[in-house]
């Protein structure tokens, strides 16, 4: 299953997925291409990144001067506070520092700051980072790290996926610019989708079709299929491929403003590569005043009404071309509902489709009628062309 890695990790309380340098660089380049000064004069906070291992810290430290940063702050989470326990020992970087304290290393988080040329070599880079122990364990929700959030202009990280909702709320509360990795399923969260609908949050530049590979702690159980895919991409060892990960941001990038090239409805019916559309046309929902468009490339350019599209539409969403009306399970769409099913209808629909007794929650999604049988469709966004 596509979610095996994340499901297994969630059960084990494992939030340790280490982003690769290439994926960070590829994503950030899209923002720099759109606005070369996007980071200039800014304080960047990496609140969930142990700088001794984090590629986020490495990237921003190496590019401190070319990005024109004012300050870089990274914080780490104390090993004893992590729910997913691994074999751990202090790095030589920490042990060789004069401030190293064996009594603090397991129970305190650390803060790393880069803001000037400490070494005197005329370059501000990774070698100029200064660090000290935090008073607490480095939890992003602590007053200590929250104060750093308030100081920062931009927050960039791969937060604990099990705390994604809470982490996003922490950012929104402070009205900060952000760039972070999450599960694509987060699009449907009630705490997330309203922000997307209101254009206060959107997907990053890395498309859904692009796999990302993550490092994992020693001993983590990785599905063999994901391990092999990571190996094919050149990552051998403690790595896993997570195909259901994406970037979330409220920072502008060029891909977000590239309109989709679309055919008209008649052209889709004649030439679409999808057999469900070609020669057949579009089905109207039984319970929404909208048509079902099961493929993003089959959106008809000349249809003025509401259309239900897969959530994968969002990585191609151009706000100048489309308006997001809502999501089928979202209360925003109650005015577009043309019927609500009774319990008896839900049971009858289930029996007609699966030929056994059960119930079908037809009211939780869009419904189409095919061969006189009511069928739920996968989660859909309702959109219209501007």
CSV table of C-alpha atoms in Angstrom, one decimal:
chain,number,residue,atom,x,y,z
A,1,UNK,CA,0.0,0.0,0.0
A,2,UNK,CA,1.1,3.5,-0.7
A,3,UNK,CA,1.0,4.6,2.9
A,4,UNK,CA,2.8,1.6,4.5
A,5,UNK,CA,5.9,3.6,5.5
A,6,UNK,CA,3.9,6.4,7.1
A,7,UNK,CA,1.3,4.0,8.7
A,8,UNK,CA,4.0,1.9,10.2
A,9,UNK,CA,5.9,4.9,11.4
A,10,UNK,CA,2.8,6.4,13.0
A,11,UNK,CA,2.1,3.2,14.9
A,12,UNK,CA,5.7,3.3,16.2
A,13,UNK,CA,5.5,7.1,16.9
A,14,UNK,CA,8.4,7.5,14.4
A,15,UNK,CA,8.6,11.1,13.2
A,16,UNK,CA,12.2,10.7,12.0
A,17,UNK,CA,12.3,11.2,8.3
A,18,UNK,CA,15.4,13.1,7.1
A,19,UNK,CA,15.0,15.2,4.0
A,20,UNK,CA,17.7,14.9,1.3
A,21,UNK,CA,19.8,17.9,0.3
A,22,UNK,CA,18.8,17.5,-3.4
A,23,UNK,CA,15.1,17.7,-2.6
A,24,UNK,CA,15.6,20.9,-0.6
A,25,UNK,CA,17.8,22.5,-3.2
A,26,UNK,CA,15.3,21.7,-6.0
A,27,UNK,CA,12.4,23.1,-4.2
A,28,UNK,CA,14.0,26.3,-3.0
A,29,UNK,CA,15.5,27.0,-6.5
A,30,UNK,CA,11.9,27.4,-7.7
A,31,UNK,CA,11.3,30.3,-5.2
A,32,UNK,CA,14.7,31.9,-6.1
A,33,UNK,CA,13.8,31.7,-9.8
A,34,UNK,CA,10.6,33.6,-9.1
A,35,UNK,CA,12.1,36.1,-6.7
A,36,UNK,CA,15.9,36.0,-6.3
A,37,UNK,CA,15.6,38.2,-3.2
A,38,UNK,CA,13.0,36.1,-1.4
A,39,UNK,CA,15.4,35.3,1.5
A,40,UNK,CA,17.4,38.5,1.4
A,41,UNK,CA,17.6,40.3,4.8
A,42,UNK,CA,15.5,37.6,6.4
A,43,UNK,CA,15.8,35.5,9.5
A,44,UNK,CA,15.1,31.8,8.8
A,45,UNK,CA,14.1,29.4,11.5
A,46,UNK,CA,14.5,25.6,11.2
A,47,UNK,CA,12.6,24.5,14.3
A,48,UNK,CA,12.6,20.7,13.9
A,49,UNK,CA,16.1,20.1,12.6
A,50,UNK,CA,19.1,18.8,14.5
A,51,UNK,CA,21.8,20.8,12.7
A,52,UNK,CA,24.4,18.1,13.1
A,53,UNK,CA,22.4,15.9,10.8
A,54,UNK,CA,20.0,18.3,9.1
A,55,UNK,CA,20.3,19.0,5.4
A,56,UNK,CA,18.1,22.0,5.8
A,57,UNK,CA,20.8,23.6,8.1
A,58,UNK,CA,23.5,22.5,5.7
A,59,UNK,CA,21.8,24.1,2.7
A,60,UNK,CA,21.0,27.4,4.3
A,61,UNK,CA,24.4,27.6,6.0
A,62,UNK,CA,26.2,26.9,2.7
A,63,UNK,CA,24.1,29.5,0.9
A,64,UNK,CA,24.0,32.1,3.7
A,65,UNK,CA,25.7,34.8,1.7
A,66,UNK,CA,24.2,34.0,-1.8
A,67,UNK,CA,20.7,34.1,-0.3
A,68,UNK,CA,21.5,37.3,1.6
A,69,UNK,CA,20.3,35.9,4.9
A,70,UNK,CA,20.3,38.1,8.0
A,71,UNK,CA,20.3,35.2,10.4
A,72,UNK,CA,19.9,31.4,10.5
A,73,UNK,CA,18.5,29.6,13.6
A,74,UNK,CA,18.2,25.9,14.0
A,75,UNK,CA,16.9,24.0,17.0
A,76,UNK,CA,17.0,20.3,17.9
A,77,UNK,CA,14.8,18.1,20.0
A,78,UNK,CA,16.3,16.3,23.0
A,79,UNK,CA,16.8,12.6,22.4
A,80,UNK,CA,15.1,11.6,25.7
A,81,UNK,CA,11.9,13.4,24.6
A,82,UNK,CA,11.5,11.6,21.3
A,83,UNK,CA,8.8,8.9,21.4
A,84,UNK,CA,10.7,6.8,18.8
A,85,UNK,CA,13.8,5.7,20.6
A,86,UNK,CA,17.0,4.9,18.7
A,87,UNK,CA,20.6,4.1,19.6
A,88,UNK,CA,22.1,7.6,20.1
A,89,UNK,CA,25.3,9.2,21.3
A,90,UNK,CA,26.6,12.7,21.1
A,91,UNK,CA,28.4,13.6,18.0
A,92,UNK,CA,32.1,14.6,18.0
A,93,UNK,CA,31.0,18.1,17.0
A,94,UNK,CA,29.2,18.4,20.3
A,95,UNK,CA,31.6,16.5,22.5
A,96,UNK,CA,34.6,18.5,21.3
A,97,UNK,CA,32.9,21.8,22.2
A,98,UNK,CA,33.9,23.5,25.4
A,99,UNK,CA,30.2,23.9,26.4
A,100,UNK,CA,29.5,20.1,26.1
A,101,UNK,CA,27.7,18.8,29.2
A,102,UNK,CA,26.9,15.1,29.5
A,103,UNK,CA,24.1,15.9,32.0
A,104,UNK,CA,22.3,18.0,29.4
A,105,UNK,CA,23.0,16.2,26.1
A,106,UNK,CA,20.0,13.8,26.4
A,107,UNK,CA,17.5,16.1,28.0
A,108,UNK,CA,18.1,19.5,26.5
A,109,UNK,CA,17.5,20.7,23.0
A,110,UNK,CA,20.1,22.7,21.3
A,111,UNK,CA,20.1,26.0,19.4
A,112,UNK,CA,22.4,26.8,16.5
A,113,UNK,CA,22.8,30.3,15.3
A,114,UNK,CA,24.6,31.6,12.2
A,115,UNK,CA,24.8,35.4,11.6
A,116,UNK,CA,28.4,36.5,11.2
A,117,UNK,CA,31.9,35.5,10.1
A,118,UNK,CA,33.1,33.9,13.4
A,119,UNK,CA,36.2,32.3,11.9
A,120,UNK,CA,37.5,35.4,10.3
A,121,UNK,CA,38.0,33.8,6.9
A,122,UNK,CA,35.8,36.3,5.1
A,123,UNK,CA,33.0,33.8,4.4
A,124,UNK,CA,29.9,33.1,6.5
A,125,UNK,CA,29.1,29.4,6.2
A,126,UNK,CA,28.6,26.2,8.2
A,127,UNK,CA,31.9,26.7,10.1
A,128,UNK,CA,30.7,29.9,11.7
A,129,UNK,CA,27.7,28.3,13.5
A,130,UNK,CA,27.6,28.8,17.2
A,131,UNK,CA,25.5,26.6,19.5
A,132,UNK,CA,24.4,26.2,23.1
A,133,UNK,CA,21.9,24.1,25.0
A,134,UNK,CA,18.3,25.3,25.3
A,135,UNK,CA,16.7,25.5,28.7
A,136,UNK,CA,14.1,23.0,27.6
A,137,UNK,CA,13.9,20.0,25.3
A,138,UNK,CA,13.4,22.0,22.1
A,139,UNK,CA,9.7,21.2,21.5
A,140,UNK,CA,8.5,23.7,19.0
A,141,UNK,CA,5.5,24.4,21.2
A,142,UNK,CA,7.6,25.6,24.1
A,143,UNK,CA,7.8,29.2,25.0
A,144,UNK,CA,11.5,29.1,24.2
A,145,UNK,CA,11.1,28.0,20.6
A,146,UNK,CA,7.9,30.0,20.1
A,147,UNK,CA,10.0,33.1,20.9
A,148,UNK,CA,12.4,32.1,18.1
A,149,UNK,CA,9.4,31.7,15.8
A,150,UNK,CA,8.3,35.3,16.6
A,151,UNK,CA,11.8,36.5,15.8
A,152,UNK,CA,11.9,34.7,12.4
A,153,UNK,CA,10.6,35.9,9.1
A,154,UNK,CA,10.5,32.5,7.4
A,155,UNK,CA,10.1,29.0,8.9
A,156,UNK,CA,11.4,26.1,6.8
A,157,UNK,CA,11.4,22.4,8.0
A,158,UNK,CA,10.1,18.9,7.7
A,159,UNK,CA,8.0,18.9,10.9
A,160,UNK,CA,6.9,15.7,12.8
A,161,UNK,CA,4.2,14.4,10.5
A,162,UNK,CA,2.1,13.2,13.4
A,163,UNK,CA,2.0,16.8,14.6
A,164,UNK,CA,1.5,18.5,11.2
A,165,UNK,CA,-1.9,20.1,12.1
A,166,UNK,CA,-0.5,21.5,15.3
A,167,UNK,CA,2.7,22.7,13.7
A,168,UNK,CA,0.8,24.5,10.9
A,169,UNK,CA,-1.5,26.2,13.5
A,170,UNK,CA,1.6,27.3,15.3
A,171,UNK,CA,2.9,29.0,12.2
A,172,UNK,CA,-0.5,30.5,11.2
A,173,UNK,CA,-0.9,31.9,14.7
A,174,UNK,CA,2.2,34.0,14.2
A,175,UNK,CA,1.4,34.9,10.5
A,176,UNK,CA,4.8,33.7,9.3
A,177,UNK,CA,6.0,32.7,5.8
A,178,UNK,CA,6.7,29.0,5.7
A,179,UNK,CA,7.9,26.1,3.6
A,180,UNK,CA,7.5,22.6,5.0
A,181,UNK,CA,7.0,19.0,4.0
A,182,UNK,CA,3.8,17.1,4.8
A,183,UNK,CA,1.7,14.1,3.8
A,184,UNK,CA,-0.4,14.8,0.7
A,185,UNK,CA,-3.4,13.6,2.8
A,186,UNK,CA,-3.0,16.7,4.9
A,187,UNK,CA,-4.7,18.6,2.0
A,188,UNK,CA,-8.0,17.2,3.2
A,189,UNK,CA,-7.5,18.0,6.9
A,190,UNK,CA,-10.1,20.5,8.2
A,191,UNK,CA,-7.3,22.6,9.6
A,192,UNK,CA,-5.5,22.7,6.3
A,193,UNK,CA,-8.0,22.8,3.4
A,194,UNK,CA,-9.7,26.1,4.4
A,195,UNK,CA,-6.3,27.8,4.2
A,196,UNK,CA,-5.8,26.3,0.7
A,197,UNK,CA,-9.3,27.4,-0.4
A,198,UNK,CA,-8.6,31.0,0.9
A,199,UNK,CA,-5.2,31.1,-0.9
A,200,UNK,CA,-3.4,31.4,2.4
A,201,UNK,CA,-1.5,28.1,1.8
A,202,UNK,CA,-0.7,26.2,-1.3
A,203,UNK,CA,1.5,23.4,-2.6
A,204,UNK,CA,5.2,23.8,-3.3
A,205,UNK,CA,6.9,23.6,-6.7
A,206,UNK,CA,7.8,19.9,-6.5
A,207,UNK,CA,5.0,18.0,-8.2
A,208,UNK,CA,3.1,15.0,-6.9
A,209,UNK,CA,4.7,12.9,-9.6
A,210,UNK,CA,8.2,13.5,-8.2
A,211,UNK,CA,9.3,11.0,-5.6
A,212,UNK,CA,11.2,12.1,-2.5
A,213,UNK,CA,13.5,9.9,-0.6
A,214,UNK,CA,14.0,10.3,3.2
A,215,UNK,CA,16.7,9.0,5.5
A,216,UNK,CA,15.5,7.0,8.5
A,217,UNK,CA,17.1,6.1,11.8
A,218,UNK,CA,19.1,2.9,12.1
A,219,UNK,CA,16.8,-0.1,12.7
A,220,UNK,CA,13.7,1.5,11.2
A,221,UNK,CA,11.6,-1.1,9.4
A,222,UNK,CA,11.2,0.0,5.7
A,223,UNK,CA,8.9,-1.8,3.3
A,224,UNK,CA,11.1,-3.7,0.8
A,225,UNK,CA,9.5,-2.1,-2.2
A,226,UNK,CA,10.2,1.4,-0.9
A,227,UNK,CA,13.8,0.5,-0.1
A,228,UNK,CA,14.3,-0.8,-3.6
A,229,UNK,CA,12.9,2.3,-5.1
A,230,UNK,CA,15.2,4.4,-3.0
A,231,UNK,CA,18.2,2.3,-4.1
A,232,UNK,CA,17.2,2.8,-7.8
A,233,UNK,CA,17.4,6.5,-7.1
A,234,UNK,CA,20.9,6.1,-5.8
A,235,UNK,CA,20.1,6.0,-2.0
A,236,UNK,CA,21.5,2.8,-0.4
A,237,UNK,CA,21.1,2.1,3.3
A,238,UNK,CA,18.7,3.6,5.8
A,239,UNK,CA,16.4,5.3,3.3
A,240,UNK,CA,12.8,5.1,2.2
A,241,UNK,CA,10.8,6.5,-0.7
A,242,UNK,CA,7.6,8.3,0.3
A,243,UNK,CA,5.6,8.9,-2.8
A,244,UNK,CA,2.8,10.6,-0.8
A,245,UNK,CA,4.8,13.5,0.5
A,246,UNK,CA,4.7,17.1,-0.8
A,247,UNK,CA,5.7,20.7,0.1
A,248,UNK,CA,3.3,23.2,1.6
A,249,UNK,CA,4.0,26.9,1.5
A,250,UNK,CA,2.6,30.4,1.5
A,251,UNK,CA,5.6,31.7,-0.5
A,252,UNK,CA,5.2,32.4,-4.2
A,253,UNK,CA,6.9,30.3,-6.9
A,254,UNK,CA,6.6,30.4,-10.7
A,255,UNK,CA,4.8,27.0,-11.1
A,256,UNK,CA,1.9,28.3,-9.1
A,257,UNK,CA,1.1,30.9,-11.9
A,258,UNK,CA,1.4,28.7,-14.9
A,259,UNK,CA,-2.0,28.1,-16.4
A,260,UNK,CA,-3.0,24.6,-17.5
A,261,UNK,CA,-3.4,24.0,-21.2
A,262,UNK,CA,-6.9,22.6,-21.6
A,263,UNK,CA,-9.1,21.3,-24.4
A,264,UNK,CA,-12.8,22.2,-24.8
A,265,UNK,CA,-15.5,19.8,-23.7
A,266,UNK,CA,-16.1,18.7,-27.3
A,267,UNK,CA,-12.4,18.2,-27.9
A,268,UNK,CA,-12.1,16.1,-24.8
A,269,UNK,CA,-15.0,13.9,-25.8
A,270,UNK,CA,-13.5,13.4,-29.2
A,271,UNK,CA,-9.8,13.1,-28.4
A,272,UNK,CA,-9.2,12.5,-24.7
A,273,UNK,CA,-6.7,9.7,-23.9
A,274,UNK,CA,-9.0,8.6,-21.1
A,275,UNK,CA,-11.6,6.0,-22.1
A,276,UNK,CA,-14.0,7.1,-19.4
A,277,UNK,CA,-14.2,10.5,-21.2
A,278,UNK,CA,-13.5,9.8,-24.9
A,279,UNK,CA,-16.8,9.2,-26.8
A,280,UNK,CA,-18.8,9.3,-23.5
A,281,UNK,CA,-18.7,12.7,-22.1
A,282,UNK,CA,-19.0,13.8,-18.5
A,283,UNK,CA,-21.3,12.5,-15.7
A,284,UNK,CA,-23.2,14.9,-13.5
A,285,UNK,CA,-23.2,14.2,-9.7
A,286,UNK,CA,-26.3,12.8,-8.3
A,287,UNK,CA,-25.9,14.9,-5.1
A,288,UNK,CA,-24.0,18.0,-6.2
A,289,UNK,CA,-24.7,20.6,-8.9
A,290,UNK,CA,-21.4,19.8,-10.6
A,291,UNK,CA,-19.9,17.4,-13.2
A,292,UNK,CA,-17.3,14.7,-12.4
A,293,UNK,CA,-13.9,15.2,-14.0
A,294,UNK,CA,-11.8,12.2,-12.9
A,295,UNK,CA,-8.6,13.4,-14.6
A,296,UNK,CA,-6.9,16.8,-14.3
A,297,UNK,CA,-6.0,16.9,-17.9
A,298,UNK,CA,-9.6,16.3,-18.9
A,299,UNK,CA,-10.9,19.6,-17.3
A,300,UNK,CA,-12.9,21.2,-20.1
A,301,UNK,CA,-11.8,24.8,-20.8
A,302,UNK,CA,-15.3,26.0,-21.8
A,303,UNK,CA,-17.4,24.6,-19.0
A,304,UNK,CA,-18.6,27.5,-16.8
A,305,UNK,CA,-20.2,25.4,-14.0
A,306,UNK,CA,-18.7,23.6,-11.1
A,307,UNK,CA,-16.5,20.6,-11.6
A,308,UNK,CA,-15.3,17.8,-9.2
A,309,UNK,CA,-11.6,17.1,-9.7
A,310,UNK,CA,-9.0,14.9,-7.9
A,311,UNK,CA,-6.9,16.5,-5.1
A,312,UNK,CA,-3.9,16.0,-7.3
A,313,UNK,CA,-5.2,19.1,-9.2
A,314,UNK,CA,-3.7,21.3,-6.5
A,315,UNK,CA,-0.1,20.9,-7.7
A,316,UNK,CA,-1.3,22.4,-11.0
A,317,UNK,CA,-3.6,25.0,-9.5
A,318,UNK,CA,-3.2,28.5,-10.9
A,319,UNK,CA,-5.3,31.0,-8.9
A,320,UNK,CA,-5.6,33.3,-12.0
A,321,UNK,CA,-7.2,30.4,-13.9
A,322,UNK,CA,-9.4,28.6,-11.3
A,323,UNK,CA,-11.5,29.2,-8.3
A,324,UNK,CA,-11.6,26.5,-5.6
A,325,UNK,CA,-15.2,26.3,-4.4
A,326,UNK,CA,-14.7,23.6,-1.7
A,327,UNK,CA,-14.2,20.0,-1.0
A,328,UNK,CA,-17.0,17.4,-1.1
A,329,UNK,CA,-16.8,16.6,2.6
A,330,UNK,CA,-16.5,20.3,3.5
A,331,UNK,CA,-19.4,22.3,4.9
A,332,UNK,CA,-18.7,25.1,2.4
A,333,UNK,CA,-20.5,23.2,-0.3
A,334,UNK,CA,-23.8,22.7,1.5
A,335,UNK,CA,-25.4,25.2,-0.9
A,336,UNK,CA,-24.3,23.1,-3.9
A,337,UNK,CA,-25.8,19.9,-2.6
A,338,UNK,CA,-29.0,18.9,-4.4
A,339,UNK,CA,-29.9,15.9,-2.3
A,340,UNK,CA,-29.0,14.1,1.0
A,341,UNK,CA,-29.4,10.3,1.1
A,342,UNK,CA,-31.4,8.5,3.8
A,343,UNK,CA,-29.9,5.5,5.7
A,344,UNK,CA,-32.1,3.2,3.7
A,345,UNK,CA,-30.7,4.6,0.4
A,346,UNK,CA,-27.1,4.2,1.7
A,347,UNK,CA,-27.7,0.5,2.6
A,348,UNK,CA,-29.4,-0.1,-0.7
A,349,UNK,CA,-26.6,1.5,-2.7
A,350,UNK,CA,-24.1,-0.7,-0.9
A,351,UNK,CA,-26.0,-3.9,-1.5
A,352,UNK,CA,-26.4,-3.0,-5.2
A,353,UNK,CA,-22.7,-2.4,-5.7
A,354,UNK,CA,-21.2,-5.1,-3.5
A,355,UNK,CA,-24.0,-7.7,-3.4
A,356,UNK,CA,-23.9,-8.1,0.3
A,357,UNK,CA,-25.4,-6.2,3.3
A,358,UNK,CA,-23.7,-3.1,4.5
A,359,UNK,CA,-24.0,0.6,4.4
A,360,UNK,CA,-22.4,3.2,2.0
A,361,UNK,CA,-21.8,6.7,3.4
A,362,UNK,CA,-23.0,8.4,0.3
A,363,UNK,CA,-23.3,11.8,2.0
A,364,UNK,CA,-19.5,12.0,2.6
A,365,UNK,CA,-18.5,12.3,-1.1
A,366,UNK,CA,-19.7,13.0,-4.6
A,367,UNK,CA,-21.9,10.3,-6.0
A,368,UNK,CA,-22.4,9.3,-9.6
A,369,UNK,CA,-25.0,6.9,-11.0
A,370,UNK,CA,-23.6,4.3,-13.4
A,371,UNK,CA,-25.8,1.5,-14.8
A,372,UNK,CA,-28.5,2.5,-12.2
A,373,UNK,CA,-26.0,1.9,-9.4
A,374,UNK,CA,-25.0,4.8,-7.1
A,375,UNK,CA,-21.2,4.9,-6.7
A,376,UNK,CA,-19.0,7.1,-4.4
A,377,UNK,CA,-16.1,8.8,-6.0
A,378,UNK,CA,-12.7,9.5,-4.4
A,379,UNK,CA,-12.3,12.7,-2.6
A,380,UNK,CA,-13.0,15.6,-4.9
A,381,UNK,CA,-12.4,19.3,-5.0
A,382,UNK,CA,-15.1,21.4,-6.6
A,383,UNK,CA,-13.6,24.1,-8.8
A,384,UNK,CA,-14.7,26.4,-11.6
A,385,UNK,CA,-12.8,28.2,-14.4
A,386,UNK,CA,-12.5,32.0,-14.0
